[in-house]
mmCIF file of C-alpha atoms in Angstrom:
data_model
loop_
_atom_site.group_PDB
_atom_site.id
_atom_site.type_symbol
_atom_site.label_atom_id
_atom_site.label_comp_id
_atom_site.label_asym_id
_atom_site.label_seq_id
_atom_site.Cartn_x
_atom_site.Cartn_y
_atom_site.Cartn_z
ATOM 1 C CA TYR A 1 181.830 52.403 36.206
ATOM 2 C CA GLN A 2 181.867 48.905 34.523
ATOM 3 C CA MET A 3 178.900 48.001 32.450
ATOM 4 C CA PRO A 4 177.436 44.521 33.191
ATOM 5 C CA VAL A 5 177.628 41.764 30.597
ATOM 6 C CA GLY A 6 174.455 41.459 28.430
ATOM 7 C CA THR A 7 171.836 43.938 27.455
ATOM 8 C CA SER A 8 170.925 46.595 30.172
ATOM 9 C CA THR A 9 169.354 50.028 30.412
ATOM 10 C CA LEU A 10 171.138 52.734 32.065
ATOM 11 C CA TYR A 11 169.094 55.300 34.021
ATOM 12 C CA ALA A 12 170.433 58.661 35.082
ATOM 13 C CA ILE A 13 169.759 59.804 38.615
ATOM 14 C CA TYR A 14 166.811 62.407 38.666
ATOM 15 C CA LYS A 15 166.096 64.926 41.333
ATOM 16 C CA LYS A 16 163.589 67.653 41.346
ATOM 17 C CA GLU A 17 162.604 70.101 44.091
ATOM 18 C CA ILE A 18 159.172 71.600 44.346
ATOM 19 C CA LYS A 19 158.515 74.641 46.560
ATOM 20 C CA VAL A 20 155.220 75.159 48.119
ATOM 21 C CA THR A 21 154.583 78.585 49.563
ATOM 22 C CA TYR A 22 151.875 79.237 52.138
ATOM 23 C CA ASN A 23 150.122 82.559 51.980
ATOM 24 C CA LYS A 24 148.154 83.821 55.105
ATOM 25 C CA GLY A 25 145.479 85.380 53.174
ATOM 26 C CA SER A 26 142.607 87.548 54.687
ATOM 27 C CA ASN A 27 141.088 87.024 58.026
ATOM 28 C CA ILE A 28 143.975 84.642 59.188
ATOM 29 C CA GLU A 29 145.892 85.336 62.242
ATOM 30 C CA SER A 30 148.706 82.878 61.485
ATOM 31 C CA ILE A 31 149.723 79.676 59.795
ATOM 32 C CA GLY A 32 151.909 76.662 60.907
ATOM 33 C CA LYS A 33 154.769 77.426 58.496
ATOM 34 C CA SER A 34 155.534 79.663 55.571
ATOM 35 C CA SER A 35 156.738 77.253 52.941
ATOM 36 C CA ASP A 36 157.648 73.601 52.058
ATOM 37 C CA ILE A 37 160.286 72.041 49.707
ATOM 38 C CA CYS A 38 159.180 68.676 48.236
ATOM 39 C CA THR A 39 161.804 66.654 46.317
ATOM 40 C CA ILE A 40 161.166 64.249 43.427
ATOM 41 C CA TYR A 41 163.719 61.543 42.720
ATOM 42 C CA ASN A 42 164.273 59.353 39.551
ATOM 43 C CA ARG A 43 161.022 58.525 37.920
ATOM 44 C CA GLU A 44 158.738 60.210 40.403
ATOM 45 C CA THR A 45 156.516 62.869 39.097
ATOM 46 C CA GLU A 46 154.924 64.241 42.212
ATOM 47 C CA CYS A 47 155.417 64.361 45.975
ATOM 48 C CA GLU A 48 153.183 64.612 49.090
ATOM 49 C CA ILE A 49 152.904 67.343 51.611
ATOM 50 C CA THR A 50 150.879 67.816 54.760
ATOM 51 C CA LEU A 51 149.027 71.153 54.858
ATOM 52 C CA PRO A 52 149.889 73.191 57.877
ATOM 53 C CA THR A 53 147.730 74.474 60.737
ATOM 54 C CA ILE A 54 145.826 77.805 60.362
ATOM 55 C CA THR A 55 144.772 80.116 63.114
ATOM 56 C CA PRO A 56 141.929 82.452 62.058
ATOM 57 C CA ASN A 57 141.172 85.819 63.270
ATOM 58 C CA LYS A 58 138.652 86.141 66.106
ATOM 59 C CA GLY A 59 135.214 85.485 64.808
ATOM 60 C CA TYR A 60 136.214 83.488 61.923
ATOM 61 C CA ILE A 61 136.543 79.714 61.350
ATOM 62 C CA ILE A 62 138.903 77.850 58.918
ATOM 63 C CA ASP A 63 137.656 77.283 55.373
ATOM 64 C CA GLY A 64 140.806 75.530 54.279
ATOM 65 C CA TRP A 65 143.725 75.917 51.833
ATOM 66 C CA TYR A 66 143.175 77.202 48.360
ATOM 67 C CA SER A 67 145.099 77.270 45.156
ATOM 68 C CA GLY A 68 143.710 80.138 43.288
ATOM 69 C CA SER A 69 139.975 79.810 43.584
ATOM 70 C CA SER A 70 140.085 76.000 44.095
ATOM 71 C CA LYS A 71 140.138 74.502 47.586
ATOM 72 C CA VAL A 72 142.790 71.914 48.017
ATOM 73 C CA GLY A 73 142.213 70.710 51.467
ATOM 74 C CA ASN A 74 142.116 71.452 55.197
ATOM 75 C CA PRO A 75 144.868 71.760 57.734
ATOM 76 C CA ASP A 76 146.619 68.335 58.253
ATOM 77 C CA ASP A 77 145.267 67.094 55.006
ATOM 78 C CA LYS A 78 147.774 65.281 52.620
ATOM 79 C CA TYR A 79 148.339 67.269 49.481
ATOM 80 C CA ILE A 80 150.174 66.152 46.196
ATOM 81 C CA VAL A 81 152.154 68.648 44.375
ATOM 82 C CA SER A 82 154.151 68.268 41.028
ATOM 83 C CA ASN A 83 155.099 71.895 40.462
ATOM 84 C CA ASN A 84 155.965 74.888 42.572
ATOM 85 C CA VAL A 85 152.665 76.336 43.973
ATOM 86 C CA THR A 86 151.350 78.986 46.270
ATOM 87 C CA LEU A 87 148.558 77.926 48.538
ATOM 88 C CA THR A 88 146.440 80.514 50.407
ATOM 89 C CA ALA A 89 144.733 79.884 53.697
ATOM 90 C CA GLU A 90 141.151 81.092 53.906
ATOM 91 C CA ALA A 91 138.842 81.708 56.799
ATOM 92 C CA ILE A 92 135.230 82.494 56.818
ATOM 93 C CA ASP A 93 132.617 84.281 59.222
ATOM 94 C CA ASN A 94 129.876 81.715 59.977
ATOM 95 C CA ILE A 95 129.516 82.940 63.643
ATOM 96 C CA PRO A 96 126.349 85.183 64.469
ATOM 97 C CA PRO A 97 126.978 88.619 65.957
ATOM 98 C CA VAL A 98 127.069 88.908 69.739
ATOM 99 C CA CYS A 99 124.637 91.688 70.701
ATOM 100 C CA THR A 100 122.940 93.181 73.739
ATOM 101 C CA LEU A 101 120.153 95.864 73.950
ATOM 102 C CA LYS A 102 119.995 98.913 76.191
ATOM 103 C CA VAL A 103 117.440 101.651 76.702
ATOM 104 C CA THR A 104 119.388 104.805 76.133
ATOM 105 C CA GLY A 105 116.687 107.455 76.400
ATOM 106 C CA ALA A 106 113.194 107.988 77.056
ATOM 107 C CA THR A 107 110.470 110.880 76.990
ATOM 108 C CA GLU A 108 107.016 110.906 78.242
ATOM 109 C CA ASN A 109 105.768 109.475 75.050
ATOM 110 C CA THR A 110 108.838 107.372 73.547
ATOM 111 C CA VAL A 111 111.646 105.138 74.501
ATOM 112 C CA THR A 112 114.909 104.624 72.457
ATOM 113 C CA VAL A 113 116.758 101.306 72.372
ATOM 114 C CA GLU A 114 120.385 100.825 71.298
ATOM 115 C CA ALA A 115 122.170 97.611 70.205
ATOM 116 C CA THR A 116 125.800 97.037 71.134
ATOM 117 C CA CYS A 117 127.231 94.264 68.963
ATOM 118 C CA GLU A 118 130.437 92.429 68.415
ATOM 119 C CA ASP A 119 131.072 90.864 65.066
ATOM 120 C CA ALA A 120 134.056 89.879 62.819
ATOM 121 C CA SER A 121 132.554 90.823 59.519
ATOM 122 C CA GLY A 122 130.613 93.807 60.809
ATOM 123 C CA ILE A 123 126.923 94.387 60.989
ATOM 124 C CA SER A 124 125.249 95.108 57.673
ATOM 125 C CA LYS A 125 121.570 95.469 58.888
ATOM 126 C CA TYR A 126 119.706 96.084 62.102
ATOM 127 C CA GLU A 127 115.969 95.283 62.477
ATOM 128 C CA TYR A 128 113.682 95.949 65.365
ATOM 129 C CA LYS A 129 110.154 94.877 66.236
ATOM 130 C CA ILE A 130 107.708 94.951 69.157
ATOM 131 C CA ASN A 131 105.143 92.439 70.163
ATOM 132 C CA ASN A 132 104.508 89.969 67.392
ATOM 133 C CA GLY A 133 104.755 92.562 64.614
ATOM 134 C CA ASN A 134 107.226 92.424 61.560
ATOM 135 C CA TYR A 135 110.758 93.491 61.854
ATOM 136 C CA ILE A 136 111.513 96.991 60.815
ATOM 137 C CA ASN A 137 114.549 97.288 58.611
ATOM 138 C CA ASN A 138 116.686 99.978 60.288
ATOM 139 C CA GLU A 139 119.673 99.571 57.892
ATOM 140 C CA LYS A 140 122.963 100.125 59.651
ATOM 141 C CA ASP A 141 121.435 102.431 62.425
ATOM 142 C CA LYS A 142 121.755 100.466 65.632
ATOM 143 C CA THR A 143 119.194 102.653 67.547
ATOM 144 C CA TYR A 144 115.488 102.656 67.182
ATOM 145 C CA THR A 145 112.694 104.798 68.954
ATOM 146 C CA PHE A 146 109.496 103.362 70.005
ATOM 147 C CA ASP A 147 106.278 104.932 71.109
ATOM 148 C CA SER A 148 105.617 102.194 73.608
ATOM 149 C CA PHE A 149 107.005 101.490 77.100
ATOM 150 C CA ASP A 150 106.276 97.722 76.895
ATOM 151 C CA LEU A 151 110.074 97.030 76.956
ATOM 152 C CA SER A 152 109.609 93.175 77.524
ATOM 153 C CA THR A 153 108.276 92.774 73.915
ATOM 154 C CA ILE A 154 111.039 94.619 72.086
ATOM 155 C CA LYS A 155 113.413 92.562 69.968
ATOM 156 C CA LEU A 156 116.507 93.090 67.723
ATOM 157 C CA LYS A 157 117.669 90.942 64.719
ATOM 158 C CA ALA A 158 121.234 91.731 63.619
ATOM 159 C CA THR A 159 122.641 90.500 60.431
ATOM 160 C CA ASP A 160 126.358 90.678 59.571
ATOM 161 C CA GLY A 161 128.166 90.917 56.350
ATOM 162 C CA ALA A 162 128.387 87.160 55.944
ATOM 163 C CA GLY A 163 124.635 86.784 56.370
ATOM 164 C CA ASN A 164 124.786 85.466 59.893
ATOM 165 C CA SER A 165 121.910 86.717 62.032
ATOM 166 C CA ILE A 166 121.065 86.842 65.776
ATOM 167 C CA GLU A 167 117.792 87.616 67.557
ATOM 168 C CA VAL A 168 118.009 89.226 71.033
ATOM 169 C CA ALA A 169 115.823 90.877 73.474
ATOM 170 C CA LEU A 170 116.366 93.020 76.579
ATOM 171 C CA THR A 171 117.823 91.082 79.509
ATOM 172 C CA GLU A 172 116.194 91.291 82.865
ATOM 173 C CA GLU A 173 118.948 93.659 84.040
ATOM 174 C CA ARG A 174 118.609 95.793 80.957
ATOM 175 C CA LEU A 175 114.783 95.914 81.366
ATOM 176 C CA ASN A 176 115.225 97.065 85.009
ATOM 177 C CA GLU A 177 117.534 99.701 83.895
ATOM 178 C CA GLY A 178 115.185 100.753 81.121
ATOM 179 C CA TYR A 179 112.168 100.884 83.501
ATOM 180 C CA GLU A 180 114.256 102.843 85.966
ATOM 181 C CA LEU A 181 115.194 105.383 83.088
ATOM 182 C CA ILE A 182 111.481 105.646 82.280
ATOM 183 C CA TYR A 183 110.525 106.020 85.919
ATOM 184 C CA ASN A 184 113.036 108.909 86.290
ATOM 185 C CA ILE A 185 111.537 110.600 83.230
ATOM 186 C CA PHE A 186 108.014 110.321 84.691
ATOM 187 C CA ASN A 187 109.145 111.223 88.097
ATOM 188 C CA LYS A 188 110.715 114.407 86.719
ATOM 189 C CA LYS A 189 107.376 115.014 84.786
ATOM 190 C CA TYR A 190 105.524 114.372 87.914
ATOM 191 C CA GLU A 191 107.640 116.903 89.754
ATOM 192 C CA GLU A 192 106.999 119.376 86.965
ATOM 193 C CA LEU A 193 103.305 118.751 87.284
ATOM 194 C CA LEU A 194 103.491 119.215 91.099
ATOM 195 C CA ASN A 195 105.156 122.595 90.583
ATOM 196 C CA LYS A 196 102.507 123.504 88.125
ATOM 197 C CA LYS A 197 99.848 122.341 90.486
ATOM 198 C CA GLU A 198 101.366 124.305 93.334
ATOM 199 C CA LYS A 199 101.621 127.357 91.056
ATOM 200 C CA TYR A 200 98.015 126.777 90.139
ATOM 201 C CA GLU A 201 96.916 126.530 93.713
ATOM 202 C CA ASN A 202 98.915 129.611 94.685
ATOM 203 C CA GLU A 203 98.061 131.815 91.756
ATOM 204 C CA PHE A 204 94.526 130.520 90.783
ATOM 205 C CA LEU A 205 93.051 128.294 93.401
ATOM 206 C CA ASP A 206 93.910 130.702 96.209
ATOM 207 C CA LYS A 207 92.155 133.513 94.330
ATOM 208 C CA THR A 208 89.055 131.672 93.480
ATOM 209 C CA TYR A 209 88.715 129.331 96.535
ATOM 210 C CA PRO A 210 91.031 130.658 99.329
ATOM 211 C CA VAL A 211 91.435 128.674 102.442
ATOM 212 C CA GLY A 212 88.069 128.760 104.320
ATOM 213 C CA SER A 213 86.028 128.793 101.138
ATOM 214 C CA ILE A 214 82.737 126.699 100.754
ATOM 215 C CA TYR A 215 82.254 124.504 97.740
ATOM 216 C CA ILE A 216 78.828 123.056 97.112
ATOM 217 C CA THR A 217 78.398 120.189 94.729
ATOM 218 C CA ASN A 218 76.162 117.088 94.157
ATOM 219 C CA SER A 219 79.385 115.090 93.667
ATOM 220 C CA ASN A 220 80.890 113.037 96.530
ATOM 221 C CA ILE A 221 84.358 113.381 95.089
ATOM 222 C CA ASN A 222 86.688 115.365 97.369
ATOM 223 C CA PRO A 223 87.493 118.731 95.505
ATOM 224 C CA SER A 224 91.217 118.069 96.164
ATOM 225 C CA GLU A 225 91.102 115.570 93.322
ATOM 226 C CA THR A 226 89.753 118.121 90.828
ATOM 227 C CA LEU A 227 90.576 121.566 92.217
ATOM 228 C CA GLY A 228 93.706 120.795 94.332
ATOM 229 C CA GLY A 229 94.191 122.019 97.804
ATOM 230 C CA LYS A 230 92.910 120.241 100.933
ATOM 231 C CA TRP A 231 89.175 120.052 101.546
ATOM 232 C CA GLU A 232 86.872 118.536 104.277
ATOM 233 C CA ALA A 233 83.258 117.806 104.576
ATOM 234 C CA TYR A 234 81.482 120.773 106.142
ATOM 235 C CA ALA A 235 78.222 121.466 107.757
ATOM 236 C CA GLN A 236 77.085 117.936 107.728
ATOM 237 C CA GLY A 237 73.339 117.724 108.574
ATOM 238 C CA ARG A 238 73.023 121.479 109.021
ATOM 239 C CA THR A 239 71.750 124.379 106.941
ATOM 240 C CA LEU A 240 73.835 127.589 106.258
ATOM 241 C CA LEU A 241 73.187 130.898 107.747
ATOM 242 C CA GLY A 242 74.943 134.232 106.775
ATOM 243 C CA VAL A 243 76.956 136.152 109.313
ATOM 244 C CA GLY A 244 75.169 139.291 110.535
ATOM 245 C CA SER A 245 71.843 140.273 112.154
ATOM 246 C CA ASN A 246 68.371 139.440 111.179
ATOM 247 C CA GLY A 247 66.904 142.270 113.319
ATOM 248 C CA ILE A 248 66.285 139.839 116.269
ATOM 249 C CA ASP A 249 69.580 137.877 116.669
ATOM 250 C CA ASN A 250 73.132 138.899 115.903
ATOM 251 C CA TYR A 251 75.348 136.129 114.364
ATOM 252 C CA ILE A 252 78.733 137.807 114.712
ATOM 253 C CA SER A 253 81.215 135.225 113.225
ATOM 254 C CA SER A 254 81.308 132.183 111.063
ATOM 255 C CA GLY A 255 81.443 128.737 112.462
ATOM 256 C CA LEU A 256 78.771 129.446 115.221
ATOM 257 C CA THR A 257 76.365 126.505 115.588
ATOM 258 C CA GLY A 258 72.949 126.367 117.140
ATOM 259 C CA GLY A 259 69.269 125.618 116.368
ATOM 260 C CA THR A 260 67.338 122.343 116.592
ATOM 261 C CA GLU A 261 65.163 120.165 114.422
ATOM 262 C CA ASN A 262 62.571 119.733 117.174
ATOM 263 C CA VAL A 263 61.158 121.969 119.945
ATOM 264 C CA THR A 264 58.989 121.786 123.000
ATOM 265 C CA LEU A 265 57.180 124.936 124.003
ATOM 266 C CA ALA A 266 57.634 126.396 127.480
ATOM 267 C CA THR A 267 55.055 128.617 129.239
ATOM 268 C CA ILE A 268 56.828 131.711 128.052
ATOM 269 C CA ASN A 269 56.322 130.677 124.550
ATOM 270 C CA LEU A 270 52.439 130.470 124.852
ATOM 271 C CA PRO A 271 50.134 133.150 123.463
ATOM 272 C CA ASN A 272 48.714 135.477 126.314
ATOM 273 C CA HIS A 273 45.378 133.817 127.305
ATOM 274 C CA SER A 274 43.180 133.089 130.377
ATOM 275 C CA HIS A 275 41.006 130.424 131.814
ATOM 276 C CA ASN A 276 37.601 130.868 133.556
ATOM 277 C CA ALA A 277 37.376 129.368 137.050
ATOM 278 C CA THR A 278 34.591 129.304 139.696
ATOM 279 C CA PRO A 279 35.878 129.767 143.223
ATOM 280 C CA LEU A 280 34.584 127.461 146.001
ATOM 281 C CA GLY A 281 34.213 129.768 148.991
ATOM 282 C CA THR A 282 32.849 133.136 150.313
ATOM 283 C CA ILE A 283 34.060 136.714 150.522
ATOM 284 C CA GLN A 284 33.963 138.401 153.874
ATOM 285 C CA SER A 285 34.076 142.223 154.020
ATOM 286 C CA THR A 286 34.704 144.339 157.092
ATOM 287 C CA PHE A 287 34.086 148.160 157.094
ATOM 288 C CA SER A 288 36.186 150.236 159.426
ATOM 289 C CA GLY A 289 35.557 154.113 159.578
ATOM 290 C CA LYS A 290 33.420 156.953 160.840
ATOM 291 C CA LYS A 291 29.751 157.658 160.602
ATOM 292 C CA ALA A 292 28.684 159.043 157.263
ATOM 293 C CA GLU A 293 26.011 161.440 156.536
ATOM 294 C CA THR A 294 23.996 161.722 153.402
ATOM 295 C CA SER A 295 24.634 164.837 151.492
ATOM 296 C CA SER A 296 21.933 167.644 151.324
ATOM 297 C CA ASN A 297 19.684 167.069 148.445
ATOM 298 C CA GLY A 298 18.007 170.552 148.367
ATOM 299 C CA ASN A 299 15.242 172.365 150.241
ATOM 300 C CA HIS A 300 11.775 170.473 149.933
ATOM 301 C CA ASN A 301 8.676 169.614 151.766
ATOM 302 C CA HIS A 302 6.501 166.571 152.473
ATOM 303 C CA THR A 303 2.885 166.473 153.335
ATOM 304 C CA TYR A 304 1.229 164.418 156.229
ATOM 305 C CA GLU A 305 -1.423 161.900 155.791
ATOM 306 C CA PHE A 306 -3.556 160.949 158.603
ATOM 307 C CA MET A 307 -3.826 157.493 159.536
ATOM 308 C CA THR A 308 -6.596 157.264 162.117
ATOM 309 C CA THR A 309 -9.011 159.776 163.736
ATOM 310 C CA THR A 310 -10.048 159.563 167.367
ATOM 311 C CA GLN A 311 -11.743 163.011 167.977
ATOM 312 C CA SER A 312 -13.361 165.695 166.031
ATOM 313 C CA LYS A 313 -15.297 168.583 167.416
ATOM 314 C CA GLU A 314 -16.295 171.426 165.307
ATOM 315 C CA GLY A 315 -15.712 174.893 166.775
ATOM 316 C CA THR A 316 -13.725 173.667 169.640
ATOM 317 C CA ASP A 317 -10.200 174.927 170.053
ATOM 318 C CA TYR A 318 -7.944 172.270 171.489
ATOM 319 C CA GLY A 319 -4.863 174.121 170.928
ATOM 320 C CA GLN A 320 -1.385 172.778 170.044
ATOM 321 C CA PRO A 321 -0.689 168.930 170.406
ATOM 322 C CA GLN A 322 0.233 168.166 173.939
ATOM 323 C CA HIS A 323 2.501 165.263 173.459
ATOM 324 C CA ASP A 324 5.091 164.062 170.988
ATOM 325 C CA THR A 325 2.891 161.274 170.326
ATOM 326 C CA GLU A 326 0.097 163.462 169.220
ATOM 327 C CA ALA A 327 -0.229 165.249 165.934
ATOM 328 C CA ALA A 328 -2.663 167.974 164.954
ATOM 329 C CA ALA A 329 -3.563 169.074 161.527
ATOM 330 C CA GLY A 330 -5.781 172.057 160.715
ATOM 331 C CA TYR A 331 -6.863 174.042 157.783
ATOM 332 C CA ASN A 332 -5.977 177.888 158.053
ATOM 333 C CA TYR A 333 -5.004 177.223 161.648
ATOM 334 C CA PRO A 334 -5.743 178.639 164.118
ATOM 335 C CA ASP A 335 -8.903 180.160 162.696
ATOM 336 C CA PHE A 336 -10.261 177.045 161.218
ATOM 337 C CA ILE A 337 -12.331 175.463 164.023
ATOM 338 C CA ASN A 338 -12.550 171.906 162.781
ATOM 339 C CA ARG A 339 -9.573 169.964 164.113
ATOM 340 C CA LEU A 340 -8.390 166.422 163.907
ATOM 341 C CA LEU A 341 -6.738 164.799 166.944
ATOM 342 C CA VAL A 342 -4.427 161.951 166.400
ATOM 343 C CA ASN A 343 -3.455 160.028 169.458
ATOM 344 C CA ASN A 344 -0.796 157.436 169.543
ATOM 345 C CA ALA A 345 -1.683 156.191 166.120
ATOM 346 C CA GLY A 346 1.655 156.949 164.388
ATOM 347 C CA TRP A 347 2.242 158.896 161.019
ATOM 348 C CA LYS A 348 4.368 158.867 157.867
ATOM 349 C CA THR A 349 5.160 161.222 155.109
ATOM 350 C CA THR A 350 3.577 160.867 151.740
ATOM 351 C CA SER A 351 5.594 159.353 148.975
ATOM 352 C CA ASN A 352 7.391 162.030 147.097
ATOM 353 C CA GLY A 353 8.485 159.864 144.223
ATOM 354 C CA THR A 354 11.557 157.529 143.826
ATOM 355 C CA HIS A 355 14.803 159.330 144.608
ATOM 356 C CA THR A 356 18.210 158.800 146.216
ATOM 357 C CA HIS A 357 20.710 160.576 148.356
ATOM 358 C CA THR A 358 24.447 160.145 147.956
ATOM 359 C CA TYR A 359 26.740 160.028 150.842
ATOM 360 C CA ILE A 360 30.508 159.833 151.259
ATOM 361 C CA ALA A 361 31.799 156.898 153.408
ATOM 362 C CA LYS A 362 34.489 157.880 155.735
ATOM 363 C CA GLY A 363 36.555 154.603 156.284
ATOM 364 C CA THR A 364 37.850 151.477 154.626
ATOM 365 C CA VAL A 365 36.573 148.191 153.513
ATOM 366 C CA GLU A 366 38.632 145.043 154.012
ATOM 367 C CA SER A 367 37.594 141.983 152.205
ATOM 368 C CA LYS A 368 39.068 138.411 152.277
ATOM 369 C CA TYR A 369 38.255 135.183 150.526
ATOM 370 C CA ILE A 370 37.397 132.134 152.507
ATOM 371 C CA GLY A 371 37.347 128.994 150.729
ATOM 372 C CA GLU A 372 39.425 126.232 148.941
ATOM 373 C CA GLN A 373 41.992 126.710 146.043
ATOM 374 C CA THR A 374 40.415 126.027 142.709
ATOM 375 C CA ASN A 375 42.589 125.034 139.563
ATOM 376 C CA THR A 376 41.595 125.234 135.929
ATOM 377 C CA SER A 377 41.408 122.043 133.810
ATOM 378 C CA GLU A 378 44.751 120.722 132.352
ATOM 379 C CA SER A 379 45.604 120.316 128.555
ATOM 380 C CA GLY A 380 48.561 119.203 126.468
ATOM 381 C CA ASN A 381 51.018 116.366 126.818
ATOM 382 C CA ASN A 382 54.517 118.290 126.445
ATOM 383 C CA THR A 383 55.231 116.671 123.074
ATOM 384 C CA SER A 384 57.828 118.322 120.822
ATOM 385 C CA PHE A 385 57.170 119.201 117.202
ATOM 386 C CA ASN A 386 59.408 119.394 114.152
ATOM 387 C CA ILE A 387 60.344 122.813 112.829
ATOM 388 C CA MET A 388 62.520 121.784 110.043
ATOM 389 C CA ASN A 389 62.177 123.969 106.810
ATOM 390 C CA PRO A 390 61.690 122.241 103.565
ATOM 391 C CA TYR A 391 65.239 121.141 102.495
ATOM 392 C CA ILE A 392 67.274 119.490 99.778
ATOM 393 C CA VAL A 393 70.546 117.537 100.654
ATOM 394 C CA THR A 394 73.894 118.233 98.689
ATOM 395 C CA TYR A 395 77.595 117.869 99.409
ATOM 396 C CA ILE A 396 79.331 120.892 101.151
ATOM 397 C CA TRP A 397 83.199 121.120 101.368
ATOM 398 C CA LYS A 398 85.425 123.627 103.100
ATOM 399 C CA ARG A 399 89.035 124.305 101.933
ATOM 400 C CA ILE A 400 91.439 123.829 104.916
ATOM 401 C CA GLY A 401 94.780 124.037 103.029
#
């Protein structure tokens, strides 16, 4: 090498290589390259590199390249280095969890809701609320049990380790699934109640009110709603009468009907009585029989009484009367000479007092009425009358099943 004429400065050739190492760091899936070589020539003290691409793990985003705790840039940024350096790629979780809710269980009094979440940094806290109340910190337990079945108002707030939060409610599909689950719970309970009801009817109701029993109440509610079984209204508008005999009529079985509220009397129902009537006509009688004689009334005498005198001769004996029409009367006859001669003057016996003679008729007497038919006067107008006993109305039911 030949030095030029005059004063000159001679510089030595300078070369320096700087190595940059790229560290994948946490939550990084991959980086664009693992290292870089940066060469410094002559009087240069630093060189420039381009920071490589970073691919984060799922659920994370790129936070950049770091040298120690200091961030030096983002992918594709220019970075000046003067010494060997190790750069670390960093990713952070600033994406909220992805969660869904599901009703996993129910009883007749409660319902249990469970969260299913996906999140890179993990869920650090689950909180639940219903309606517009405050969230309930459930820590890391992703299930919660409510004493309400209003699923449409249940909400979840999930917060991950990076502080990202999400608020979700049951979707329509999950709501339907939840209500179906609740329905099944209550349907099972209903079937249990039906079995208990059937057992009650078989073991209790059948003993207290077997089929055919009568239930009397002032309530119009069908006893099937309170006692069970099947009932129908019974004896509507009728009074009840016990089976058996009342000494006059015999009611041999239940279910017989009869009677009336009103009655019209017939002739046979009237008390025994009579009416006075004056016949318009005559009665003719005909006697048919033999001659009857009066009976003997004992031996007795009657004295004569002279009616007229036509002759009288003292001491003259006229003898016996000569004719039937003559009568002679004398005193101590025939010695007494004074005589009375009655000629055709007639005679009668003296009265011997009032007396009768009985006789027995031998024959029959036939009589017949000759005249017009005579009716008694009419009364009454054939009007029925009420025979209803005093009553009070109530509901009567009969069990039929």
